[in-house]
Amino acid sequence: MFIIQSSNYLQFLAKFGIGGAHPGGINLSKALFEHENIQRGVDILDVGCGTGQTAAYLASFYQANVTGIDVHPLMIEKARQRMQKTHLAVNLIEGSIEQTSIEKESFDFILAESVLAFVNQQRALQEIFRLLKKGGRFIAIEFTLPATLPSQLAQEIQQFYGFESLLTKKDWVTLLQQAGFHNIRIQKNKSISSQHEFHFSQHIEPELLDVMDEHMTMNEKYGKYLDYRIYSCTK
């Protein structure tokens, strides 16, 4: 078992303030929400909220009570700036979804947009299950391998992105079931895309300027492996 070294990818996302970095971006998120029963005043948790693009949309469009959590302090700072500017009362927490101090069964709906690949998935899913109300809904847009990869190739992908582990569709379903979720539905929708949103920091380290080029190179080299699925399920 190799140790994943610190990745510049997440720091790049934070310093560039990229909103909608997940596959499909905000437009895919909006399309998914249309098929959920999101009523005014429901309690929603946005896991790995980043700069708060999705959280702000849920608070403004659905008038939901939204909480965002993110482990990166700069992401939380930029999310707070967004909420102040738009006058949205979104509760923002700096911390990890692997373990929180939030009271159990606090949310009707929880989402994670390209977040769980970066954490311990088992601990994170157990915490998400704990935080959901009975009958609550969970949606995750997550990196999903089409097949098991040779170790050297897997190591290169993990080290660049900083992924905790690389999972197949079967792996994800197993983890969701072990956490207690049921009615698991899996989708693949590549017809929806979005333009990235940027909220640049004043100072950006020179090495981070190369990360986008490296990301494009990774996509060209391993494009057929860098896939995702949409997982929706119920507590």
mmCIF file of C-alpha atoms in Angstrom:
data_model
loop_
_atom_site.group_PDB
_atom_site.id
_atom_site.type_symbol
_atom_site.label_atom_id
_atom_site.label_comp_id
_atom_site.label_asym_id
_atom_site.label_seq_id
_atom_site.Cartn_x
_atom_site.Cartn_y
_atom_site.Cartn_z
ATOM 1 C CA MET A 1 0.000 0.000 0.000
ATOM 2 C CA PHE A 2 1.554 3.280 -1.075
ATOM 3 C CA ILE A 3 1.101 6.625 0.634
ATOM 4 C CA ILE A 4 -0.593 9.316 -1.436
ATOM 5 C CA GLN A 5 1.498 12.444 -1.366
ATOM 6 C CA SER A 6 -0.035 15.879 -0.981
ATOM 7 C CA SER A 7 -1.777 16.926 -4.185
ATOM 8 C CA ASN A 8 -1.819 20.447 -5.596
ATOM 9 C CA TYR A 9 -5.160 19.762 -7.276
ATOM 10 C CA LEU A 10 -7.388 20.713 -4.340
ATOM 11 C CA GLN A 11 -5.243 23.761 -3.575
ATOM 12 C CA PHE A 12 -5.584 24.740 -7.236
ATOM 13 C CA LEU A 13 -9.398 24.499 -7.004
ATOM 14 C CA ALA A 14 -9.377 26.622 -3.851
ATOM 15 C CA LYS A 15 -7.004 29.349 -5.078
ATOM 16 C CA PHE A 16 -8.835 29.636 -8.420
ATOM 17 C CA GLY A 17 -12.156 29.494 -6.572
ATOM 18 C CA ILE A 18 -13.624 27.107 -9.105
ATOM 19 C CA GLY A 19 -17.364 26.623 -8.738
ATOM 20 C CA GLY A 20 -19.003 23.628 -10.379
ATOM 21 C CA ALA A 21 -15.759 21.682 -10.701
ATOM 22 C CA HIS A 22 -17.661 18.394 -10.543
ATOM 23 C CA PRO A 23 -18.648 16.639 -13.803
ATOM 24 C CA GLY A 24 -21.666 18.323 -15.383
ATOM 25 C CA GLY A 25 -21.258 21.335 -13.127
ATOM 26 C CA ILE A 26 -24.141 23.367 -11.725
ATOM 27 C CA ASN A 27 -26.415 22.527 -14.669
ATOM 28 C CA LEU A 28 -26.242 18.815 -13.867
ATOM 29 C CA SER A 29 -26.943 19.592 -10.213
ATOM 30 C CA LYS A 30 -30.014 21.638 -11.147
ATOM 31 C CA ALA A 31 -31.296 18.845 -13.381
ATOM 32 C CA LEU A 32 -30.908 16.295 -10.582
ATOM 33 C CA PHE A 33 -32.717 18.503 -8.063
ATOM 34 C CA GLU A 34 -35.732 18.769 -10.380
ATOM 35 C CA HIS A 35 -36.411 15.073 -9.797
ATOM 36 C CA GLU A 36 -36.225 15.369 -6.006
ATOM 37 C CA ASN A 37 -38.992 16.527 -3.684
ATOM 38 C CA ILE A 38 -37.247 19.658 -2.409
ATOM 39 C CA GLN A 39 -39.804 21.812 -0.628
ATOM 40 C CA ARG A 40 -39.388 25.261 0.857
ATOM 41 C CA GLY A 41 -37.801 25.100 4.302
ATOM 42 C CA VAL A 42 -36.303 21.600 4.022
ATOM 43 C CA ASP A 43 -32.921 21.042 5.669
ATOM 44 C CA ILE A 44 -30.089 20.328 3.207
ATOM 45 C CA LEU A 45 -26.404 19.549 3.731
ATOM 46 C CA ASP A 46 -23.933 20.266 0.918
ATOM 47 C CA VAL A 47 -20.886 18.067 1.589
ATOM 48 C CA GLY A 48 -17.659 19.591 0.279
ATOM 49 C CA CYS A 49 -19.513 22.791 -0.572
ATOM 50 C CA GLY A 50 -16.443 24.548 -2.002
ATOM 51 C CA THR A 51 -17.154 28.182 -2.817
ATOM 52 C CA GLY A 52 -20.873 27.623 -2.201
ATOM 53 C CA GLN A 53 -22.261 27.735 -5.742
ATOM 54 C CA THR A 54 -24.677 24.818 -5.270
ATOM 55 C CA ALA A 55 -25.538 25.778 -1.688
ATOM 56 C CA ALA A 56 -26.441 29.301 -2.805
ATOM 57 C CA TYR A 57 -28.652 27.947 -5.576
ATOM 58 C CA LEU A 58 -30.529 25.648 -3.186
ATOM 59 C CA ALA A 59 -31.039 28.470 -0.690
ATOM 60 C CA SER A 60 -32.242 30.993 -3.279
ATOM 61 C CA PHE A 61 -34.228 28.836 -5.733
ATOM 62 C CA TYR A 62 -35.807 26.378 -3.278
ATOM 63 C CA GLN A 63 -35.647 28.621 -0.195
ATOM 64 C CA ALA A 64 -34.198 25.660 1.689
ATOM 65 C CA ASN A 65 -32.312 25.757 4.977
ATOM 66 C CA VAL A 66 -28.841 24.955 3.692
ATOM 67 C CA THR A 67 -25.668 23.997 5.519
ATOM 68 C CA GLY A 68 -22.361 23.681 3.699
ATOM 69 C CA ILE A 69 -19.324 21.851 5.050
ATOM 70 C CA ASP A 70 -15.821 21.882 3.592
ATOM 71 C CA VAL A 71 -12.447 20.926 5.028
ATOM 72 C CA HIS A 72 -10.568 23.649 3.109
ATOM 73 C CA PRO A 73 -10.534 27.009 4.978
ATOM 74 C CA LEU A 74 -10.090 29.033 1.786
ATOM 75 C CA MET A 75 -13.151 27.413 0.216
ATOM 76 C CA ILE A 76 -15.211 28.260 3.301
ATOM 77 C CA GLU A 77 -13.906 31.845 3.245
ATOM 78 C CA LYS A 78 -14.961 32.250 -0.390
ATOM 79 C CA ALA A 79 -18.316 30.627 0.313
ATOM 80 C CA ARG A 80 -18.900 33.127 3.138
ATOM 81 C CA GLN A 81 -18.069 35.989 0.776
ATOM 82 C CA ARG A 82 -20.630 34.638 -1.695
ATOM 83 C CA MET A 83 -23.368 34.387 0.937
ATOM 84 C CA GLN A 84 -22.645 37.884 2.252
ATOM 85 C CA LYS A 85 -22.789 39.299 -1.264
ATOM 86 C CA THR A 86 -26.047 37.529 -2.108
ATOM 87 C CA HIS A 87 -27.579 37.988 1.370
ATOM 88 C CA LEU A 88 -28.221 34.266 1.778
ATOM 89 C CA ALA A 89 -28.404 32.726 5.255
ATOM 90 C CA VAL A 90 -26.416 29.572 4.481
ATOM 91 C CA ASN A 91 -24.725 27.978 7.494
ATOM 92 C CA LEU A 92 -21.079 27.212 6.688
ATOM 93 C CA ILE A 93 -18.872 24.795 8.629
ATOM 94 C CA GLU A 94 -15.144 24.241 8.234
ATOM 95 C CA GLY A 95 -14.569 20.547 8.850
ATOM 96 C CA SER A 96 -14.506 17.009 7.515
ATOM 97 C CA ILE A 97 -17.568 14.938 6.686
ATOM 98 C CA GLU A 98 -15.778 11.909 8.126
ATOM 99 C CA GLN A 99 -16.758 13.116 11.595
ATOM 100 C CA THR A 100 -18.888 16.090 12.583
ATOM 101 C CA SER A 101 -20.490 17.443 15.735
ATOM 102 C CA ILE A 102 -23.810 17.991 13.949
ATOM 103 C CA GLU A 103 -26.804 16.432 15.669
ATOM 104 C CA LYS A 104 -28.004 13.159 14.147
ATOM 105 C CA GLU A 105 -30.942 13.120 11.732
ATOM 106 C CA SER A 106 -30.613 16.846 10.999
ATOM 107 C CA PHE A 107 -31.172 16.822 7.232
ATOM 108 C CA ASP A 108 -33.870 15.868 4.758
ATOM 109 C CA PHE A 109 -31.432 15.892 1.854
ATOM 110 C CA ILE A 110 -27.639 15.555 1.561
ATOM 111 C CA LEU A 111 -25.518 15.915 -1.559
ATOM 112 C CA ALA A 112 -21.851 15.353 -2.359
ATOM 113 C CA GLU A 113 -20.493 16.565 -5.685
ATOM 114 C CA SER A 114 -17.128 14.911 -6.429
ATOM 115 C CA VAL A 115 -16.164 14.889 -2.762
ATOM 116 C CA LEU A 116 -16.136 11.339 -1.420
ATOM 117 C CA ALA A 117 -13.233 10.201 -3.593
ATOM 118 C CA PHE A 118 -11.002 12.513 -1.518
ATOM 119 C CA VAL A 119 -11.960 11.150 1.915
ATOM 120 C CA ASN A 120 -12.362 7.841 3.688
ATOM 121 C CA GLN A 121 -15.537 6.729 1.966
ATOM 122 C CA GLN A 122 -16.692 4.291 4.630
ATOM 123 C CA ARG A 123 -16.450 6.816 7.473
ATOM 124 C CA ALA A 124 -17.970 9.601 5.358
ATOM 125 C CA LEU A 125 -20.965 7.511 4.270
ATOM 126 C CA GLN A 126 -21.590 6.351 7.828
ATOM 127 C CA GLU A 127 -21.619 9.989 8.964
ATOM 128 C CA ILE A 128 -23.912 11.033 6.098
ATOM 129 C CA PHE A 129 -26.295 8.213 7.023
ATOM 130 C CA ARG A 130 -26.234 9.366 10.659
ATOM 131 C CA LEU A 131 -27.034 12.947 9.670
ATOM 132 C CA LEU A 132 -29.962 12.070 7.398
ATOM 133 C CA LYS A 133 -33.499 11.955 8.712
ATOM 134 C CA LYS A 134 -35.404 8.707 8.270
ATOM 135 C CA GLY A 135 -36.576 8.612 4.659
ATOM 136 C CA GLY A 136 -34.037 11.305 3.741
ATOM 137 C CA ARG A 137 -32.364 11.378 0.354
ATOM 138 C CA PHE A 138 -28.664 11.298 -0.550
ATOM 139 C CA ILE A 139 -27.184 12.129 -3.968
ATOM 140 C CA ALA A 140 -23.519 11.778 -4.885
ATOM 141 C CA ILE A 141 -21.781 12.610 -8.162
ATOM 142 C CA GLU A 142 -18.620 10.580 -7.825
ATOM 143 C CA PHE A 143 -15.529 9.445 -9.701
ATOM 144 C CA THR A 144 -16.115 5.841 -10.761
ATOM 145 C CA LEU A 145 -13.688 3.481 -12.448
ATOM 146 C CA PRO A 146 -15.089 1.406 -15.317
ATOM 147 C CA ALA A 147 -12.788 -1.432 -14.241
ATOM 148 C CA THR A 148 -9.947 -2.210 -11.843
ATOM 149 C CA LEU A 149 -6.691 -0.542 -12.922
ATOM 150 C CA PRO A 150 -3.072 -1.722 -12.873
ATOM 151 C CA SER A 151 -1.400 -0.431 -9.696
ATOM 152 C CA GLN A 152 1.038 1.939 -11.435
ATOM 153 C CA LEU A 153 -1.722 3.631 -13.425
ATOM 154 C CA ALA A 154 -3.959 3.866 -10.344
ATOM 155 C CA GLN A 155 -1.114 5.361 -8.318
ATOM 156 C CA GLU A 156 -0.517 8.120 -10.887
ATOM 157 C CA ILE A 157 -4.198 9.120 -10.878
ATOM 158 C CA GLN A 158 -4.441 9.029 -7.084
ATOM 159 C CA GLN A 159 -1.281 11.054 -6.548
ATOM 160 C CA PHE A 160 -2.263 13.794 -8.982
ATOM 161 C CA TYR A 161 -5.812 14.283 -7.719
ATOM 162 C CA GLY A 162 -5.226 13.278 -4.123
ATOM 163 C CA PHE A 163 -7.936 10.612 -4.189
ATOM 164 C CA GLU A 164 -8.210 8.451 -1.078
ATOM 165 C CA SER A 165 -8.999 5.430 -3.261
ATOM 166 C CA LEU A 166 -10.327 4.512 -6.696
ATOM 167 C CA LEU A 167 -13.682 2.728 -6.719
ATOM 168 C CA THR A 168 -15.781 0.900 -9.300
ATOM 169 C CA LYS A 169 -19.572 1.109 -9.493
ATOM 170 C CA LYS A 170 -19.791 -2.180 -7.594
ATOM 171 C CA ASP A 171 -17.510 -0.782 -4.863
ATOM 172 C CA TRP A 172 -19.696 2.309 -4.415
ATOM 173 C CA VAL A 173 -22.896 0.269 -4.223
ATOM 174 C CA THR A 174 -21.353 -2.038 -1.638
ATOM 175 C CA LEU A 175 -20.292 0.916 0.532
ATOM 176 C CA LEU A 176 -23.722 2.544 0.275
ATOM 177 C CA GLN A 177 -25.423 -0.698 1.247
ATOM 178 C CA GLN A 178 -23.031 -1.251 4.154
ATOM 179 C CA ALA A 179 -23.814 2.251 5.423
ATOM 180 C CA GLY A 180 -27.511 1.346 5.435
ATOM 181 C CA PHE A 181 -28.840 3.036 2.296
ATOM 182 C CA HIS A 182 -31.470 1.437 0.082
ATOM 183 C CA ASN A 183 -33.305 2.172 -3.172
ATOM 184 C CA ILE A 184 -29.915 2.850 -4.758
ATOM 185 C CA ARG A 185 -30.165 4.229 -8.294
ATOM 186 C CA ILE A 186 -27.201 4.759 -10.599
ATOM 187 C CA GLN A 187 -27.186 7.167 -13.530
ATOM 188 C CA LYS A 188 -24.698 8.269 -16.145
ATOM 189 C CA ASN A 189 -25.425 11.590 -17.805
ATOM 190 C CA LYS A 190 -22.774 13.197 -19.982
ATOM 191 C CA SER A 191 -25.202 15.271 -22.056
ATOM 192 C CA ILE A 192 -25.215 18.109 -19.500
ATOM 193 C CA SER A 193 -22.259 20.449 -19.023
ATOM 194 C CA SER A 194 -21.575 23.851 -17.467
ATOM 195 C CA GLN A 195 -19.082 26.667 -17.700
ATOM 196 C CA HIS A 196 -16.786 26.837 -14.682
ATOM 197 C CA GLU A 197 -17.122 29.780 -12.325
ATOM 198 C CA PHE A 198 -13.948 31.405 -10.951
ATOM 199 C CA HIS A 199 -13.264 33.377 -7.775
ATOM 200 C CA PHE A 200 -9.518 33.988 -7.925
ATOM 201 C CA SER A 201 -7.336 34.589 -4.898
ATOM 202 C CA GLN A 202 -5.063 37.626 -5.013
ATOM 203 C CA HIS A 203 -1.948 35.490 -4.714
ATOM 204 C CA ILE A 204 -1.628 32.236 -6.638
ATOM 205 C CA GLU A 205 1.547 30.177 -6.322
ATOM 206 C CA PRO A 206 3.327 29.702 -9.689
ATOM 207 C CA GLU A 207 3.226 25.904 -9.435
ATOM 208 C CA LEU A 208 -0.576 26.012 -9.299
ATOM 209 C CA LEU A 209 -0.703 27.671 -12.709
ATOM 210 C CA ASP A 210 0.502 24.415 -14.258
ATOM 211 C CA VAL A 211 -2.114 22.241 -12.594
ATOM 212 C CA MET A 212 -4.809 22.934 -15.211
ATOM 213 C CA ASP A 213 -2.430 21.864 -17.977
ATOM 214 C CA GLU A 214 -1.553 18.753 -15.986
ATOM 215 C CA HIS A 215 -5.248 18.057 -15.482
ATOM 216 C CA MET A 216 -5.850 18.270 -19.240
ATOM 217 C CA THR A 217 -2.899 15.955 -19.836
ATOM 218 C CA MET A 218 -4.338 13.456 -17.371
ATOM 219 C CA ASN A 219 -7.675 13.586 -19.182
ATOM 220 C CA GLU A 220 -6.023 12.954 -22.536
ATOM 221 C CA LYS A 221 -3.924 10.120 -21.146
ATOM 222 C CA TYR A 222 -6.507 8.421 -18.945
ATOM 223 C CA GLY A 223 -9.784 9.802 -20.291
ATOM 224 C CA LYS A 224 -11.416 6.399 -20.627
ATOM 225 C CA TYR A 225 -10.757 5.714 -16.928
ATOM 226 C CA LEU A 226 -11.711 9.153 -15.539
ATOM 227 C CA ASP A 227 -15.438 8.488 -15.457
ATOM 228 C CA TYR A 228 -18.231 9.234 -13.001
ATOM 229 C CA ARG A 229 -21.675 8.077 -11.942
ATOM 230 C CA ILE A 230 -24.602 9.676 -10.139
ATOM 231 C CA TYR A 231 -25.731 7.699 -7.088
ATOM 232 C CA SER A 232 -29.063 8.467 -5.448
ATOM 233 C CA CYS A 233 -30.459 6.581 -2.475
ATOM 234 C CA THR A 234 -32.676 6.733 0.586
ATOM 235 C CA LYS A 235 -32.187 6.206 4.329
#
